[in-house]
Amino acid sequence: SSQKTAKIQEWMRSVTGCLDHYKAEHKALLKEATTLLELALWKANLGDNEGEMEGVRITRGRRKRARKEICVTSGGSIVIKNVLPFLTLLE
Protein backbone atom coordinates (compact mmCIF):
# COMPACT_ATOMS: atom_id res chain seq x y z
CA SER A 1 0.00 0.00 0.00
CA SER A 2 2.82 2.41 0.85
CA GLN A 3 4.53 1.47 -2.44
CA LYS A 4 1.33 2.28 -4.28
CA THR A 5 1.12 5.64 -2.50
CA ALA A 6 4.77 6.39 -3.34
CA LYS A 7 4.19 5.53 -7.02
CA ILE A 8 1.10 7.76 -7.16
CA GLN A 9 3.00 10.64 -5.54
CA GLU A 10 5.88 10.16 -7.99
CA TRP A 11 3.42 10.21 -10.90
CA MET A 12 1.76 13.36 -9.53
CA ARG A 13 5.15 15.11 -9.26
CA SER A 14 5.91 14.06 -12.83
CA VAL A 15 2.59 15.44 -14.09
CA THR A 16 3.07 18.67 -12.13
CA GLY A 17 6.58 19.03 -13.59
CA CYS A 18 5.22 18.56 -17.12
CA LEU A 19 2.51 21.14 -16.51
CA ASP A 20 5.06 23.65 -15.22
CA HIS A 21 7.22 23.04 -18.28
CA TYR A 22 4.30 23.55 -20.69
CA LYS A 23 3.14 26.67 -18.84
CA ALA A 24 6.63 28.17 -19.17
CA GLU A 25 6.73 27.23 -22.85
CA HIS A 26 3.28 28.76 -23.39
CA LYS A 27 4.39 31.98 -21.68
CA ALA A 28 7.43 32.25 -23.97
CA LEU A 29 5.31 31.61 -27.08
CA LEU A 30 2.72 34.12 -25.89
CA LYS A 31 5.41 36.78 -25.47
CA GLU A 32 6.69 36.08 -28.98
CA ALA A 33 3.17 36.16 -30.45
CA THR A 34 2.45 39.46 -28.70
CA THR A 35 5.62 40.98 -30.13
CA LEU A 36 4.78 39.75 -33.63
CA LEU A 37 1.24 41.14 -33.38
CA GLU A 38 2.58 44.49 -32.22
CA LEU A 39 5.09 44.62 -35.10
CA ALA A 40 2.41 43.64 -37.63
CA LEU A 41 0.13 46.42 -36.41
CA TRP A 42 3.00 48.90 -36.54
CA LYS A 43 3.91 47.82 -40.07
CA ALA A 44 0.30 48.05 -41.24
CA ASN A 45 -0.01 51.58 -39.83
CA LEU A 46 3.38 52.51 -41.25
CA GLY A 47 2.27 51.48 -44.74
CA ASP A 48 -0.97 53.43 -44.40
CA ASN A 49 0.75 56.63 -43.29
CA GLU A 50 3.64 56.47 -45.77
CA GLY A 51 1.15 56.43 -48.63
CA GLU A 52 -0.17 59.83 -47.49
CA MET A 53 3.25 61.46 -47.93
CA GLU A 54 3.76 60.25 -51.49
CA GLY A 55 5.38 62.83 -53.75
CA VAL A 56 6.68 64.89 -50.80
CA ARG A 57 10.41 64.95 -50.07
CA ILE A 58 10.99 63.93 -46.46
CA THR A 59 14.24 64.14 -44.52
CA ARG A 60 15.62 61.06 -42.77
CA GLY A 61 15.13 62.65 -39.34
CA ARG A 62 11.52 63.50 -40.08
CA ARG A 63 10.84 59.97 -41.36
CA LYS A 64 12.48 58.49 -38.26
CA ARG A 65 10.34 60.67 -35.96
CA ALA A 66 7.21 59.75 -37.92
CA ARG A 67 7.99 56.02 -37.65
CA LYS A 68 8.55 56.37 -33.91
CA GLU A 69 5.27 58.24 -33.48
CA ILE A 70 3.40 55.61 -35.52
CA CYS A 71 4.90 52.92 -33.28
CA VAL A 72 3.48 54.69 -30.23
CA THR A 73 0.11 55.52 -31.79
CA SER A 74 -0.43 52.28 -33.75
CA GLY A 75 -3.10 51.10 -31.33
CA GLY A 76 -1.14 47.95 -30.61
CA SER A 77 -1.61 48.22 -26.87
CA ILE A 78 -5.39 48.38 -27.29
CA VAL A 79 -5.53 45.42 -29.68
CA ILE A 80 -3.12 43.33 -27.61
CA LYS A 81 -5.06 44.10 -24.42
CA ASN A 82 -8.19 42.72 -26.08
CA VAL A 83 -6.54 39.71 -27.78
CA LEU A 84 -4.39 38.54 -24.86
CA PRO A 85 -7.28 37.18 -22.73
CA PHE A 86 -8.05 34.68 -25.50
CA LEU A 87 -4.47 33.40 -25.52
CA THR A 88 -3.71 33.15 -21.80
CA LEU A 89 -4.07 29.96 -19.81
CA LEU A 90 -6.77 29.64 -17.19
CA GLU A 91 -5.41 29.08 -13.71
Coordinates of C-alpha atoms in Angstrom, one line a residue:
S1 CA 0.0 0.0 0.0
S2 CA 2.8 2.4 0.8
Q3 CA 4.5 1.5 -2.4
K4 CA 1.3 2.3 -4.3
T5 CA 1.1 5.6 -2.5
A6 CA 4.8 6.4 -3.3
K7 CA 4.2 5.5 -7.0
I8 CA 1.1 7.8 -7.2
Q9 CA 3.0 10.6 -5.5
E10 CA 5.9 10.2 -8.0
W11 CA 3.4 10.2 -10.9
M12 CA 1.8 13.4 -9.5
R13 CA 5.2 15.1 -9.3
S14 CA 5.9 14.1 -12.8
V15 CA 2.6 15.4 -14.1
T16 CA 3.1 18.7 -12.1
G17 CA 6.6 19.0 -13.6
C18 CA 5.2 18.6 -17.1
L19 CA 2.5 21.1 -16.5
D20 CA 5.1 23.6 -15.2
H21 CA 7.2 23.0 -18.3
Y22 CA 4.3 23.5 -20.7
K23 CA 3.1 26.7 -18.8
A24 CA 6.6 28.2 -19.2
E25 CA 6.7 27.2 -22.9
H26 CA 3.3 28.8 -23.4
K27 CA 4.4 32.0 -21.7
A28 CA 7.4 32.3 -24.0
L29 CA 5.3 31.6 -27.1
L30 CA 2.7 34.1 -25.9
K31 CA 5.4 36.8 -25.5
E32 CA 6.7 36.1 -29.0
A33 CA 3.2 36.2 -30.5
T34 CA 2.4 39.5 -28.7
T35 CA 5.6 41.0 -30.1
L36 CA 4.8 39.8 -33.6
L37 CA 1.2 41.1 -33.4
E38 CA 2.6 44.5 -32.2
L39 CA 5.1 44.6 -35.1
A40 CA 2.4 43.6 -37.6
L41 CA 0.1 46.4 -36.4
W42 CA 3.0 48.9 -36.5
K43 CA 3.9 47.8 -40.1
A44 CA 0.3 48.0 -41.2
N45 CA 0.0 51.6 -39.8
L46 CA 3.4 52.5 -41.3
G47 CA 2.3 51.5 -44.7
D48 CA -1.0 53.4 -44.4
N49 CA 0.8 56.6 -43.3
E50 CA 3.6 56.5 -45.8
G51 CA 1.1 56.4 -48.6
E52 CA -0.2 59.8 -47.5
M53 CA 3.3 61.5 -47.9
E54 CA 3.8 60.2 -51.5
G55 CA 5.4 62.8 -53.7
V56 CA 6.7 64.9 -50.8
R57 CA 10.4 64.9 -50.1
I58 CA 11.0 63.9 -46.5
T59 CA 14.2 64.1 -44.5
R60 CA 15.6 61.1 -42.8
G61 CA 15.1 62.6 -39.3
R62 CA 11.5 63.5 -40.1
R63 CA 10.8 60.0 -41.4
K64 CA 12.5 58.5 -38.3
R65 CA 10.3 60.7 -36.0
A66 CA 7.2 59.8 -37.9
R67 CA 8.0 56.0 -37.6
K68 CA 8.6 56.4 -33.9
E69 CA 5.3 58.2 -33.5
I70 CA 3.4 55.6 -35.5
C71 CA 4.9 52.9 -33.3
V72 CA 3.5 54.7 -30.2
T73 CA 0.1 55.5 -31.8
S74 CA -0.4 52.3 -33.8
G75 CA -3.1 51.1 -31.3
G76 CA -1.1 47.9 -30.6
S77 CA -1.6 48.2 -26.9
I78 CA -5.4 48.4 -27.3
V79 CA -5.5 45.4 -29.7
I80 CA -3.1 43.3 -27.6
K81 CA -5.1 44.1 -24.4
N82 CA -8.2 42.7 -26.1
V83 CA -6.5 39.7 -27.8
L84 CA -4.4 38.5 -24.9
P85 CA -7.3 37.2 -22.7
F86 CA -8.1 34.7 -25.5
L87 CA -4.5 33.4 -25.5
T88 CA -3.7 33.2 -21.8
L89 CA -4.1 30.0 -19.8
L90 CA -6.8 29.6 -17.2
E91 CA -5.4 29.1 -13.7

